Short mmCIF file of C-alpha atoms and ligand atoms in Angstrom, two decimals:
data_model
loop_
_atom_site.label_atom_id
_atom_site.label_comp_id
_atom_site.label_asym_id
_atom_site.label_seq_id
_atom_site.Cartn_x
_atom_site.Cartn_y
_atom_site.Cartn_z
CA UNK A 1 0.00 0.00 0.00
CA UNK A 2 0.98 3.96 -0.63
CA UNK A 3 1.28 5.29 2.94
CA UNK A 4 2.86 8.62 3.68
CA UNK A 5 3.86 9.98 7.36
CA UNK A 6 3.65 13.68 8.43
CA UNK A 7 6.57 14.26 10.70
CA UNK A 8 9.61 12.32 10.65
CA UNK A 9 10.22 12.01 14.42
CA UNK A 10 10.05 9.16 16.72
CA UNK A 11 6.47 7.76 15.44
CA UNK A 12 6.32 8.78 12.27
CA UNK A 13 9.76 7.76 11.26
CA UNK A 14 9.74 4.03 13.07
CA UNK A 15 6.24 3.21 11.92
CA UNK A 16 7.09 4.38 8.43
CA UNK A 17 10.59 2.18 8.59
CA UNK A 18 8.59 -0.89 9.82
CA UNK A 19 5.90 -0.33 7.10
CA UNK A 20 8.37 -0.43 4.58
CA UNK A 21 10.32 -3.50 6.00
CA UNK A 22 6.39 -5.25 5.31
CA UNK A 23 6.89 -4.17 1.42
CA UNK A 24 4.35 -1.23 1.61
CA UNK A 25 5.50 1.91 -0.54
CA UNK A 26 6.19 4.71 2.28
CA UNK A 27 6.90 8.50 1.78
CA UNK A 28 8.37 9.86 5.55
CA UNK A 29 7.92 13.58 5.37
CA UNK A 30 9.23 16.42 7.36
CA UNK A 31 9.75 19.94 7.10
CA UNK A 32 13.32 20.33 8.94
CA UNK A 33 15.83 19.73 5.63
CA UNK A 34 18.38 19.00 7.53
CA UNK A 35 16.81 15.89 9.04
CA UNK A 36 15.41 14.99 5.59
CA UNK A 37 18.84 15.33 4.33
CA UNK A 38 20.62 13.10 6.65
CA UNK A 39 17.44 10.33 6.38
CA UNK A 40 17.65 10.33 2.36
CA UNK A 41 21.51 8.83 3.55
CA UNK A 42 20.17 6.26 5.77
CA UNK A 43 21.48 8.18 8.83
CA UNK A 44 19.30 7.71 11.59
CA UNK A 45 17.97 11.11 13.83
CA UNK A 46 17.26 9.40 16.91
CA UNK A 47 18.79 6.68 18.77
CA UNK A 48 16.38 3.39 18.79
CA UNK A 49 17.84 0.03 18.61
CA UNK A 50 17.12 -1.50 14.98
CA UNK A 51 15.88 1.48 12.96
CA UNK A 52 18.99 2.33 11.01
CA UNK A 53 19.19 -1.38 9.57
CA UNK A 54 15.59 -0.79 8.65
CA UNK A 55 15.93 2.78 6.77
CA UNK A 56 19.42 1.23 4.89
CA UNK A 57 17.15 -1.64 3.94
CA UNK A 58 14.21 0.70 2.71
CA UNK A 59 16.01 3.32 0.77
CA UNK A 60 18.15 -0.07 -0.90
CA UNK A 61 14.32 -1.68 -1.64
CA UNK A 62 13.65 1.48 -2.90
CA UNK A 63 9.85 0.99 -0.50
CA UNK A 64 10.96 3.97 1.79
CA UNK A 65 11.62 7.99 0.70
CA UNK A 66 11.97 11.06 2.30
CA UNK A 67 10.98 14.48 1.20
CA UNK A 68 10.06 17.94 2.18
CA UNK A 69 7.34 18.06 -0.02
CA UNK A 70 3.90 17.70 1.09
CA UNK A 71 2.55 18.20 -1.60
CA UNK A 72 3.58 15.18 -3.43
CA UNK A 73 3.23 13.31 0.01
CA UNK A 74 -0.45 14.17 0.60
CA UNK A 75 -1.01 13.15 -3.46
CA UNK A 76 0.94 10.43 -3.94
CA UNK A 77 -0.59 7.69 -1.16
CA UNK A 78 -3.96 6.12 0.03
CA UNK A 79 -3.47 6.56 3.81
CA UNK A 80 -1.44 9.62 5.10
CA UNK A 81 -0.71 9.19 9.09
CA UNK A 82 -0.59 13.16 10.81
CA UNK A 83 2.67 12.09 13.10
CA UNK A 84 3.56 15.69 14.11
CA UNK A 85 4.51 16.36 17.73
CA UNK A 86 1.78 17.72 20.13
CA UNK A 87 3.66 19.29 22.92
CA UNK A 88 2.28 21.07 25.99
CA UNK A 89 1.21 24.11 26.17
CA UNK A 90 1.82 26.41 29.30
CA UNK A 91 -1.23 25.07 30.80
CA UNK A 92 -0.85 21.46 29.98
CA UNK A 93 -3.05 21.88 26.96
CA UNK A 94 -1.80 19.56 24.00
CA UNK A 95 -0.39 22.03 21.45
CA UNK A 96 -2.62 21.34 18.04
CA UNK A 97 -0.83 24.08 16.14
CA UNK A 98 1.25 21.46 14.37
CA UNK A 99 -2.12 18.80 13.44
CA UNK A 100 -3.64 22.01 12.05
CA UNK A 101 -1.20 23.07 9.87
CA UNK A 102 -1.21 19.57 8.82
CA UNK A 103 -4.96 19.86 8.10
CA UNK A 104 -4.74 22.70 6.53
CA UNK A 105 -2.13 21.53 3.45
CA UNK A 106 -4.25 18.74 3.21
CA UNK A 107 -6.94 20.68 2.58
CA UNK A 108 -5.10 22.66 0.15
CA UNK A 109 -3.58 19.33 -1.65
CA UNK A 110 -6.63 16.81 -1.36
CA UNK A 111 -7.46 15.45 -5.37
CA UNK A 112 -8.85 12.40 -4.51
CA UNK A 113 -10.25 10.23 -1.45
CA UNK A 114 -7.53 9.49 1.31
CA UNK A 115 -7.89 8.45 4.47
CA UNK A 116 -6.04 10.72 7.09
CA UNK A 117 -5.45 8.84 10.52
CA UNK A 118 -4.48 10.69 13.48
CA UNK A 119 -1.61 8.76 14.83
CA UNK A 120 0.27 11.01 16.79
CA UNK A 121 -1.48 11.20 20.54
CA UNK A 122 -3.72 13.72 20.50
CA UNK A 123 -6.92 14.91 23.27
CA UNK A 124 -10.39 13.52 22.50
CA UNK A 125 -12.05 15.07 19.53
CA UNK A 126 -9.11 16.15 17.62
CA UNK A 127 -10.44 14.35 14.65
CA UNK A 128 -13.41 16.02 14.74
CA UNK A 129 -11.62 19.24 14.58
CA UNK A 130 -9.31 17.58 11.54
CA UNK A 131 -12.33 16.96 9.78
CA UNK A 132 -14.18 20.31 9.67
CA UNK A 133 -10.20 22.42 9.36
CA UNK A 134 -10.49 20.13 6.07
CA UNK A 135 -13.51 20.74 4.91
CA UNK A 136 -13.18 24.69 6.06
CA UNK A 137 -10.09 24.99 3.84
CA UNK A 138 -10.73 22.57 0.90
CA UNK A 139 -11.91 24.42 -1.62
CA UNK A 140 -12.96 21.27 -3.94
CA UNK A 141 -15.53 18.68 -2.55
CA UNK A 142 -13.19 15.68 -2.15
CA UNK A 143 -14.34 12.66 -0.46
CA UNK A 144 -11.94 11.80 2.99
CA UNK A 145 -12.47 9.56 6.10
CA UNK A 146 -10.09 10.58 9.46
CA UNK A 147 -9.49 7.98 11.71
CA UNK A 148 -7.86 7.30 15.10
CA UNK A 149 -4.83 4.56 15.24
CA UNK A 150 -2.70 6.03 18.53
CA UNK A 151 0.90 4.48 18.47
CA UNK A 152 1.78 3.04 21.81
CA UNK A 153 5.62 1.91 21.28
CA UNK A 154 8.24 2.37 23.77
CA UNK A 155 11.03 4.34 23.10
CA UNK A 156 14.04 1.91 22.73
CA UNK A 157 11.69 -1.28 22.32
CA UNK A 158 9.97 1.03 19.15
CA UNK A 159 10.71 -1.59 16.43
CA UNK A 160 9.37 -4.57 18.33
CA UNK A 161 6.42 -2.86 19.37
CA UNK A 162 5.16 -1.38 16.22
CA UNK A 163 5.46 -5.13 14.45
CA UNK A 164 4.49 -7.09 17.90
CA UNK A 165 1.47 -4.64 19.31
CA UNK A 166 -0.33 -6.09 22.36
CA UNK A 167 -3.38 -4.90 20.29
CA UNK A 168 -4.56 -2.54 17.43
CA UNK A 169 -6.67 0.26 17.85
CA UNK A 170 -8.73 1.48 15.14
CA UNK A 171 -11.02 4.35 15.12
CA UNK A 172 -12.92 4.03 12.59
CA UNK A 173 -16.70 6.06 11.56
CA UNK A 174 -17.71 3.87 8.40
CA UNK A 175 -16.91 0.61 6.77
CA UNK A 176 -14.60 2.01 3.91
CA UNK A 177 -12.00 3.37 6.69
CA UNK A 178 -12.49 0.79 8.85
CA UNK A 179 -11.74 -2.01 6.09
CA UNK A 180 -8.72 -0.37 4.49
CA UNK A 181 -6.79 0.06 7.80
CA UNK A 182 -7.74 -4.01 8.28
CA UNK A 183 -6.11 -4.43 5.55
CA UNK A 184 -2.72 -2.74 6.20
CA UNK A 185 -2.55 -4.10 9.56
CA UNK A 186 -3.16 -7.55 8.88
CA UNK A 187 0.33 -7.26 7.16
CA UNK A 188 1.76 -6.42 10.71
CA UNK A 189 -0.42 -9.24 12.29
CA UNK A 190 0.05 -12.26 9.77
CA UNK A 191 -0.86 -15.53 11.66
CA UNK A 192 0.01 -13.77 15.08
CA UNK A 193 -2.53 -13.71 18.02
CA UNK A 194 -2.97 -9.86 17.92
CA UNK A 195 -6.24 -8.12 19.04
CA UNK A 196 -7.37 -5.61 17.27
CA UNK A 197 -10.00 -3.10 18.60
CA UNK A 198 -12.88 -1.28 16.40
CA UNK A 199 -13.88 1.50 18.23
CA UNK A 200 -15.63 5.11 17.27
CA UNK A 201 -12.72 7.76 16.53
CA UNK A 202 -13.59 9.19 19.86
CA UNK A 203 -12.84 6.28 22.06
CA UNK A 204 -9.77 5.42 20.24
CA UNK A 205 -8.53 9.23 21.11
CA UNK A 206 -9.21 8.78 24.60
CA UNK A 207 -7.55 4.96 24.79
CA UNK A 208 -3.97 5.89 24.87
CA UNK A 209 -4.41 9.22 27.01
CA UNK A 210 -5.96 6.41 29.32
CA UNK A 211 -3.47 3.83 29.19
CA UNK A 212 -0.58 6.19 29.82
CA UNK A 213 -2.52 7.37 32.54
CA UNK A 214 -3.11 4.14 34.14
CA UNK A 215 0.74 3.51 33.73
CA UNK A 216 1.81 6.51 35.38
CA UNK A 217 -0.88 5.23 38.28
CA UNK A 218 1.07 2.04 37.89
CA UNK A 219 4.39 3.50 38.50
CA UNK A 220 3.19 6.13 41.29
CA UNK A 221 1.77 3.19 43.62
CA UNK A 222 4.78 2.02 43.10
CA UNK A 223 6.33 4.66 44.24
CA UNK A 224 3.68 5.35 47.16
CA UNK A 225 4.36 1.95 48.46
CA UNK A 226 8.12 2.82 48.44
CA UNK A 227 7.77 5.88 50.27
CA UNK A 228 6.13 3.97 53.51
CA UNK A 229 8.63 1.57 53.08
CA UNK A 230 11.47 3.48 53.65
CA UNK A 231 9.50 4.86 56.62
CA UNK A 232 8.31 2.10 57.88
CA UNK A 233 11.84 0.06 57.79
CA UNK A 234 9.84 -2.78 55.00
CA UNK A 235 10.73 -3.59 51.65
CA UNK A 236 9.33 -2.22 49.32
CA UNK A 237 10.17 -4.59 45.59
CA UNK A 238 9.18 -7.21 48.29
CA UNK A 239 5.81 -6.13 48.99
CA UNK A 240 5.05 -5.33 45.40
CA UNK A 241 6.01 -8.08 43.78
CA UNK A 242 3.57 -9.99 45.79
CA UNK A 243 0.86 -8.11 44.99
CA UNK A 244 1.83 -8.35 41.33
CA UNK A 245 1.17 -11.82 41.66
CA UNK A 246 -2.50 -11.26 41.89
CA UNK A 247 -3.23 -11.75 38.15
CA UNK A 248 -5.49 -8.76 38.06
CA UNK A 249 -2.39 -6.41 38.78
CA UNK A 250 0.48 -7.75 37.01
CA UNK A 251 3.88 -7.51 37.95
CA UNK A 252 4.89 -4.96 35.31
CA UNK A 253 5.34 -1.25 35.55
CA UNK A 254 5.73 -1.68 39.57
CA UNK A 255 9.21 -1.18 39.65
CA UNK A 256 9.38 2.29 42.36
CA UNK A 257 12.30 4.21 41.42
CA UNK A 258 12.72 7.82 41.06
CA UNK A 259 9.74 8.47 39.48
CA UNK A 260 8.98 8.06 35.47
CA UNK A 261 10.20 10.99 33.05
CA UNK A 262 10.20 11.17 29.08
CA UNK A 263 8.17 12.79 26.42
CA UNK A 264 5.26 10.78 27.22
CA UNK A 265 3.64 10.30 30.99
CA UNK A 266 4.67 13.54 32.21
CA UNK A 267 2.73 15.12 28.68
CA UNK A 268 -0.13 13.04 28.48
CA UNK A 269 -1.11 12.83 31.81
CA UNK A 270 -1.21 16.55 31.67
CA UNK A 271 -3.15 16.76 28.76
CA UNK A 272 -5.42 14.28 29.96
CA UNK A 273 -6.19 16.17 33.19
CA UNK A 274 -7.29 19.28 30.86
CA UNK A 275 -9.77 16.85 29.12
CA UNK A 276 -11.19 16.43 32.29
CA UNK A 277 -11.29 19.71 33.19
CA UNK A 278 -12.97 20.51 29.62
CA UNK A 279 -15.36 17.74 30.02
CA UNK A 280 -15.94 18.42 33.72
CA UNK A 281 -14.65 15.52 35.85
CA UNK A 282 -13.04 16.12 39.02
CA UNK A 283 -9.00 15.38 38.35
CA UNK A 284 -7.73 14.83 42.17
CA UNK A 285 -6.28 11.06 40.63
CA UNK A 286 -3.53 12.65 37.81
CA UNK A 287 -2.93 15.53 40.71
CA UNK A 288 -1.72 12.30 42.94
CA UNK A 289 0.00 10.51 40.38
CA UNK A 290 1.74 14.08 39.97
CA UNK A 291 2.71 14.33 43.06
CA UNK A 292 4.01 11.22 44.25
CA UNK A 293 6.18 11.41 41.33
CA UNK A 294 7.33 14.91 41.86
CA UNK A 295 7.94 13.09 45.39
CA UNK A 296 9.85 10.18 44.20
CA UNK A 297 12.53 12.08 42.96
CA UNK A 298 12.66 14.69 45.75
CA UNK A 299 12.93 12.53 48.46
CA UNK A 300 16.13 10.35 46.58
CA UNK A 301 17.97 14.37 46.47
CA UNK A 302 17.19 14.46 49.98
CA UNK A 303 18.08 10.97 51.08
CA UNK A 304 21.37 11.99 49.14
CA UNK A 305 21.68 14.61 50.51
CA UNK A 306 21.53 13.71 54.77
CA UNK A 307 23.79 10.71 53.97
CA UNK A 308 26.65 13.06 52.82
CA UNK A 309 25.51 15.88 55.28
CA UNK A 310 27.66 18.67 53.35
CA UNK A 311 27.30 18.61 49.55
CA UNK A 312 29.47 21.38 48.62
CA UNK A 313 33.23 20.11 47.41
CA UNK A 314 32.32 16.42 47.07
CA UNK A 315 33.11 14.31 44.26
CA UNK A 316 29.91 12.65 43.03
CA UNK A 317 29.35 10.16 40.59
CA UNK A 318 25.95 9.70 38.34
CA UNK A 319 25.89 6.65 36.18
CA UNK A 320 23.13 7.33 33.91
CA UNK A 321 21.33 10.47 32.27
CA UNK A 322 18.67 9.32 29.91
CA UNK A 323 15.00 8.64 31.23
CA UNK A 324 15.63 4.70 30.67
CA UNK A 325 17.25 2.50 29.40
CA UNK A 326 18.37 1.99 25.57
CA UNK A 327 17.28 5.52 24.53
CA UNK A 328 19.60 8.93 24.37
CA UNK A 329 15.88 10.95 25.10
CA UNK A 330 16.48 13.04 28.49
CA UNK A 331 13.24 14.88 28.33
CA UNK A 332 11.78 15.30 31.93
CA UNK A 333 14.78 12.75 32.93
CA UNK A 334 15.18 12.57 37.12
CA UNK A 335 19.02 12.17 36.41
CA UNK A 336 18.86 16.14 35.25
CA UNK A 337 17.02 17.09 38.52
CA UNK A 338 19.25 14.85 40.53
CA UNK A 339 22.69 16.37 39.30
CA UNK A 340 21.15 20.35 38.95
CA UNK A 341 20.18 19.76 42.57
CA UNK A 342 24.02 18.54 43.41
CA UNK A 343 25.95 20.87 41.17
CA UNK A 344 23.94 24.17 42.84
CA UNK A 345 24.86 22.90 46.33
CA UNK A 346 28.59 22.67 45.31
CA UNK A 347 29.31 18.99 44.02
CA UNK A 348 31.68 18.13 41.86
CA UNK A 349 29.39 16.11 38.96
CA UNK A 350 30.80 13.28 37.10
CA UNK A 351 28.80 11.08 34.54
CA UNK A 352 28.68 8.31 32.18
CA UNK A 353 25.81 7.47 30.04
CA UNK A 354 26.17 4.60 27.21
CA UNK A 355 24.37 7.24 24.76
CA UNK A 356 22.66 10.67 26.36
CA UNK A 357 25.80 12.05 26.89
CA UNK A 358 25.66 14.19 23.79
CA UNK A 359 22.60 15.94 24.94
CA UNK A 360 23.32 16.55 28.56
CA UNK A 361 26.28 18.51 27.33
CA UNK A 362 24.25 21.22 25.73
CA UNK A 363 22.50 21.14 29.39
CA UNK A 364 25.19 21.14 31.78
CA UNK A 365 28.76 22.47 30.48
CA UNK A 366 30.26 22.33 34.34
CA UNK A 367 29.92 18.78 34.79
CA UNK A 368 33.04 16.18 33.70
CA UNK A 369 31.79 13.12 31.32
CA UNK A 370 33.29 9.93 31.04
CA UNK A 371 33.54 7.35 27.91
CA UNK A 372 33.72 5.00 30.61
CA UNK A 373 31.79 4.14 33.93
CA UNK A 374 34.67 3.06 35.87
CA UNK A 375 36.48 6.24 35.04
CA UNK A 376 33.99 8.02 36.16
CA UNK A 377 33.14 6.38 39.42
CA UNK A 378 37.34 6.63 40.12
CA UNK A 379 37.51 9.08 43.33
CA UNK A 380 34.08 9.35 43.54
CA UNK A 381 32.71 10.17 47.48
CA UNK A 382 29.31 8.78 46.48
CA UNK A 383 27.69 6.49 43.40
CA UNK A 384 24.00 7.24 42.40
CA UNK A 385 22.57 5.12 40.20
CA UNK A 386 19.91 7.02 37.74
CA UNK A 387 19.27 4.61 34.53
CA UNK A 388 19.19 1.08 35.05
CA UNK A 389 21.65 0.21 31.60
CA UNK A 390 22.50 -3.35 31.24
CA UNK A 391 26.21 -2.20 30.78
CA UNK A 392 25.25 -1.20 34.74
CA UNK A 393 24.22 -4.65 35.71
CA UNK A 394 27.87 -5.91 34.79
CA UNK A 395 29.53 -3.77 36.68
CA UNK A 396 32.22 -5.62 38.76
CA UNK A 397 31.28 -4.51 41.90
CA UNK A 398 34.78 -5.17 43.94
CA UNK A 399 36.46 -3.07 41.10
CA UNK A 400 34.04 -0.17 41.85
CA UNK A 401 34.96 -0.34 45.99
CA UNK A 402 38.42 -0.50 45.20
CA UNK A 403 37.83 3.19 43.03
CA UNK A 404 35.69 5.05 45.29
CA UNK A 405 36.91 7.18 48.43
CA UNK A 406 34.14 6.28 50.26
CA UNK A 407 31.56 3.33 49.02
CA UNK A 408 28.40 4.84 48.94
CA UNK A 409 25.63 3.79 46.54
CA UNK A 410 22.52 5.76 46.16
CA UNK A 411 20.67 3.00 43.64
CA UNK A 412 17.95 5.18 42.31
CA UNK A 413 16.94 2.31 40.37
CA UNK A 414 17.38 -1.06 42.69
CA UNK A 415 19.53 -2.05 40.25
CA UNK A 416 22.47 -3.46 42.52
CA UNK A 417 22.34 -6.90 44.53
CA UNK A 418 21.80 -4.59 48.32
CA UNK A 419 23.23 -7.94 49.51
CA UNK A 420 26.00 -8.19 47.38
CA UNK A 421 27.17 -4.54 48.06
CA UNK A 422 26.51 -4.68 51.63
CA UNK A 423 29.03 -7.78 51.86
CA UNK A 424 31.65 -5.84 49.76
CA UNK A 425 31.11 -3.17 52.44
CA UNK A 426 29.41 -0.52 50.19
CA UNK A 427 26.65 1.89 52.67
CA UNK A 428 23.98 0.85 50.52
CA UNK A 429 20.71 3.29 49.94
CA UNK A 430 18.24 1.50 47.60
CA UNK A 431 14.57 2.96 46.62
CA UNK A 432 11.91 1.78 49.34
CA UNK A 433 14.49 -0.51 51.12
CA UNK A 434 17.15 0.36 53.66
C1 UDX B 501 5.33 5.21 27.25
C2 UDX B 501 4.32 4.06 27.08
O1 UDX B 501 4.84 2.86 27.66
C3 UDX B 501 4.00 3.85 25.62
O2 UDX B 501 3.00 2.85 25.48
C4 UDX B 501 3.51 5.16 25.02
O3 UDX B 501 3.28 5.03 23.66
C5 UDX B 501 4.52 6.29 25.26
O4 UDX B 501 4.80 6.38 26.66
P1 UDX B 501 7.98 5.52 26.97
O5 UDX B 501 7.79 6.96 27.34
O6 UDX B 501 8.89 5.18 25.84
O7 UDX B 501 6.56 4.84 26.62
O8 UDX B 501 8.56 4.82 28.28
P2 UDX B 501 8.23 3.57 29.24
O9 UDX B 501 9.09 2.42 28.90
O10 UDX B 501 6.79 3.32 29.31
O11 UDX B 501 8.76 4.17 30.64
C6 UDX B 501 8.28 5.39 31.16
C7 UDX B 501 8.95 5.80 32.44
O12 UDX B 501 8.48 5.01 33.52
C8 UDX B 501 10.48 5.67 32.48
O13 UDX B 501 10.99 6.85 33.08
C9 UDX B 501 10.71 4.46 33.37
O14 UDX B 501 11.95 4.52 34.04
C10 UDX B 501 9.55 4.57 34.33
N1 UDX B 501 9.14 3.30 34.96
C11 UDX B 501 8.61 2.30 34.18
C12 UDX B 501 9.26 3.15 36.34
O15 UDX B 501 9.74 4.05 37.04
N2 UDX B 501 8.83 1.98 36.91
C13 UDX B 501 8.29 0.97 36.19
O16 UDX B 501 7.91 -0.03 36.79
C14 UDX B 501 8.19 1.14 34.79
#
């Protein structure tokens, strides 16, 4: 199939490579040259495991191409996928400037019926609004269906989840939609056991604003749970994962830590609370989730911070800058509250990240990097653990007592074996234990 995607960036240009991997014909559009330019070489923009293979593969094939031109984009395919970033506003509004603008050239380009699918996450009745900006702007009566497919891949783990969905949303008003979006994704879902859901274009908008916002919920109980524990002297990944063995919870996303960061949570669940607001439900749920994840990373500065009593003039070592793992995004990342907190009280910063190093630098010039973790943990008065890399997991633990002046670990991340490092003689502070 033709399919063209609006905006190049982390949806639109993994869903496009993995539609062209299939054998469909895709045309990735964007209007910054420069990243057009470097794509139309097969050199990936953004860091995700998998995707360059994928783009060297497509432009070889000749079934990916990448262009400036909307005009040619919005012509020249059957389903065009609006995958422009909506970022928040002030207020925690979603930003539709972007979708609109979008809207509006297809208005302006629209020969023949398309369908337009709103893939990028967007508040409840943004189709609706796609739909009329079209029809305000078109000037010739062209035939077009919008529908609602939200993208719920995970940065880092973007290629497998676009090809291995835990289900397919659709939203879809009539049959002719409906059927031709069955179509393309039953070349994603072959013989696998992959549910796919037919909803109205209104509950598909508010699915994913919902699921991140369960997720954050997820990760915040998490997090609440830690917070007694460390007051109450339990433990906390002890006490959760036995109640993530009660099948209706699940053991996943219930990892406490210092709270969840990205592009993602912190946006949607914003967003989300303004829908409520518009729509006139009471939002005191997201304000919790807010908090005890403003929380989780506050208390791990302050935890930090009475362990080594005076801050100023120590030598402090962060392993770890990106929000997780496998990803160079630091948007919202607790590593970059952690060290601004540090560095204005007078440590001495030094970090290692496999791959967000880059990006921190344009952030923090006062800081010393490191290609390498032990060289960065060497002379180091305290360790603090903010991204929970394998590379992390191997670290040889009697190596990393043998570097530091004095073996503290603040694991921000319970990454470390508290057993292990206790034996070796490390103070060990983990999140929700002792
Ligand atoms: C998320 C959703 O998972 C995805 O479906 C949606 O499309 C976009 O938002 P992403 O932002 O890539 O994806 O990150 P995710 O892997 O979900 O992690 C989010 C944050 O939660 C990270 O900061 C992570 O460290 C944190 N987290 C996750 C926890 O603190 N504890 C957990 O148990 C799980």
């Amino acid at each position: 199939m033709k399919l063209s995607f609006i905006g190049s960036g982390y949806v639109g240009l993994t869903t496009g490579a993995c539609f062209a991997s299939l054998g469909h014909h895709i045309i990735c559009q964007d209007i910054d040259e420069q990243k057009i330019r470097k794509l139309k070489k097969g050199e990936c923009t953004i860091f995700e495991p998998g995707l360059e293979d994928l783009l060297k593969n497509g432009l070889a094939s000749g079934n990916i191409e990448f262009t400036t031109n909307i005009k040619r984009t919005i012509r020249e395919s059957e389903i065009i996928f609006i995958c422009v970033n909506t970022p928040p506003k002030e207020d925690g509004h979603a930003d539709l400037r972007f979708v609109e603008r979008v809207a509006r050239d297809i208005a302006r380009y629209l020969d023949e019926y398309k369908i337009i699918v709103d893939k990028s996450t967007v508040p409840i009745r943004t189709a609706e609004k796609v739909k009329e900006t079209i029809e305000r702007y078109s000037d010739k009566k062209v035939n077009f269906d919008v529908v609602s497919n939200p993208e719920f891949l995970r940065e880092g783990n973007a290629i497998f989840d676009i090809l291995n969905p835990d289900r397919v949303v659709i939203g879809a008003e009539n049959e002719r939609s409906k059927n031709t979006m069955l179509r393309l994704y039953k070349t994603i879902i072959k013989d696998k056991k992959i549910p796919i859901k037919i909803t109205s274009v209104k509950s598909a908008e508010l699915i994913k604003h919902g699921a991140n916002t369960f997720l954050a919920a997820k990760i915040s109980f998490a997090n609440l749970i830690a917070e007694v524990c460390e007051n109450a002297q339990a433990d906390a990944s002890e006490v959760l994962e036995a109640i993530g063995l009660d099948e209706r919870i699940g053991t996943q996303f219930l990892r406490p830590g210092i709270g969840f960061g990205g592009s993602c949570f912190p946006k949607d669940i914003k967003a989300f609370k303004k829908t409520l607001e518009v729509f006139g439900v009471n939002h005191s749920f997201i304000d919790a989730i807010e908090s005890i994840n403003n929380r989780a990373s506050e208390r791990f500065i302050k935890k930090i911070e009475k362990m080594l009593w005076v801050l100023d003039g120590k030598s402090i070592c962060v392993l770890g800058l990106a929000f997780k793992p496998n990803t160079d995004d630091i948007r919202n990342a607790p590593a970059l509250k952690v060290i601004k907190y540090l560095k204005d009280n007078g440590a001495k910063i030094r970090v290692h990240d496999p791959v967000a190093m880059p990006k921190v630098k344009n952030i923090f010039s006062d800081i010393l990097y490191f290609e390498n973790p032990y060289e960065a943990i060497s002379g180091s008065e305290a360790l603090i653990m903010c991204t929970e890399w394998d590379e992390y997991k191997k670290l040889d633990m009697k190596k990393l007592f043998a570097l530091m002046v004095t073996p503290i670990i603040f694991d921000g991340r319970n990454l470390f074996n508290r057993n292990e490092a206790k034996k070796l003689g490390f103070k060990y502070h983990g999140v929700g234990k002792q």
